[in-house]
Short mmCIF file of C-alpha atoms in Angstrom, two decimals:
data_model
loop_
_atom_site.label_atom_id
_atom_site.label_comp_id
_atom_site.label_asym_id
_atom_site.label_seq_id
_atom_site.Cartn_x
_atom_site.Cartn_y
_atom_site.Cartn_z
CA PRO M 1230 -16.86 8.05 18.90
CA GLY M 1231 -15.46 9.91 15.89
CA ALA M 1232 -12.06 10.09 14.24
CA THR M 1233 -10.21 12.67 12.17
CA LEU M 1234 -7.10 12.04 10.03
CA THR M 1235 -4.75 14.93 9.31
CA PRO M 1236 -3.90 15.24 6.51
CA GLN M 1237 -6.71 13.35 4.79
CA ALA M 1238 -4.55 12.57 1.73
CA LEU M 1239 -0.83 12.20 1.04
CA SER M 1240 1.10 13.04 -2.11
CA PHE M 1241 4.36 11.25 -2.84
CA GLY M 1242 4.99 12.71 -6.30
CA ASN M 1243 6.92 10.77 -8.92
CA GLN M 1244 9.21 8.21 -7.37
CA GLN M 1245 11.90 6.24 -9.20
CA PRO M 1246 11.59 2.43 -8.83
CA GLY M 1247 13.67 1.10 -5.96
CA THR M 1248 13.92 4.45 -4.17
CA SER M 1249 12.14 5.76 -1.08
CA SER M 1250 10.36 9.06 -0.64
CA ALA M 1251 10.66 11.21 2.45
CA ALA M 1252 8.52 9.98 5.34
CA ARG M 1253 5.04 11.46 5.71
CA THR M 1254 3.18 11.86 9.01
CA VAL M 1255 -0.54 11.20 9.51
CA THR M 1256 -2.19 12.10 12.81
CA LEU M 1257 -5.33 10.36 14.08
CA THR M 1258 -7.43 12.41 16.51
CA SER M 1259 -10.35 11.08 18.54
CA SER M 1260 -12.99 13.69 17.74
CA GLY M 1261 -16.14 12.17 19.22
CA THR M 1262 -17.64 12.31 22.68
CA GLY M 1263 -16.77 8.74 23.71
CA ASP M 1264 -13.68 6.56 23.73
CA LEU M 1265 -12.31 5.45 20.36
CA ASP M 1266 -11.13 1.81 20.32
CA ILE M 1267 -8.33 1.36 17.75
CA GLY M 1268 -7.46 -2.07 16.34
CA PRO M 1269 -4.32 -2.88 14.37
CA VAL M 1270 -3.08 -0.25 11.91
CA ILE M 1271 -2.49 -1.79 8.47
CA LEU M 1272 -1.79 -0.70 4.90
CA ALA M 1273 -4.59 -1.43 2.43
CA GLY M 1274 -5.81 -0.31 -0.96
CA GLU M 1275 -3.90 -0.28 -4.22
CA ASN M 1276 -0.30 -1.59 -3.93
CA PRO M 1277 0.01 -1.63 -0.12
CA ASP M 1278 3.25 -3.60 -0.51
CA GLN M 1279 4.89 -0.46 -1.92
CA PHE M 1280 4.49 1.39 1.38
CA THR M 1281 5.86 0.96 4.91
CA ILE M 1282 4.58 2.04 8.31
CA SER M 1283 7.75 3.36 9.92
CA SER M 1284 6.24 4.43 13.25
CA ASN M 1285 2.92 3.54 14.86
CA ASN M 1286 1.71 4.46 18.32
CA CYS M 1287 -2.00 4.06 17.48
CA SER M 1288 -2.49 0.29 17.18
CA SER M 1289 -4.53 -1.59 19.77
CA ARG M 1290 -5.31 1.28 22.12
CA VAL M 1291 -8.31 3.17 23.44
CA MET M 1292 -8.27 6.93 22.88
CA ALA M 1293 -10.28 9.42 24.92
CA SER M 1294 -11.92 12.32 23.12
CA GLY M 1295 -9.27 14.83 22.03
CA ASP M 1296 -6.37 12.34 22.17
CA SER M 1297 -4.09 12.04 19.14
CA CYS M 1298 -1.53 9.56 17.92
#
């Protein structure tokens, strides 16, 4: 199985402390030839506590090739 994220990077620009930016959308596409088994979607990396997942329909599912979430 393979996976593609679109876009591959997000830019939030300068953000004043205590304010929120506009929501950004990331799409995960199963790009391989077999099923893609997705575990929980989490925030990681530098300062994950400064971000929020506002919508998630990818966690804990199996995606056939070509499916997106």
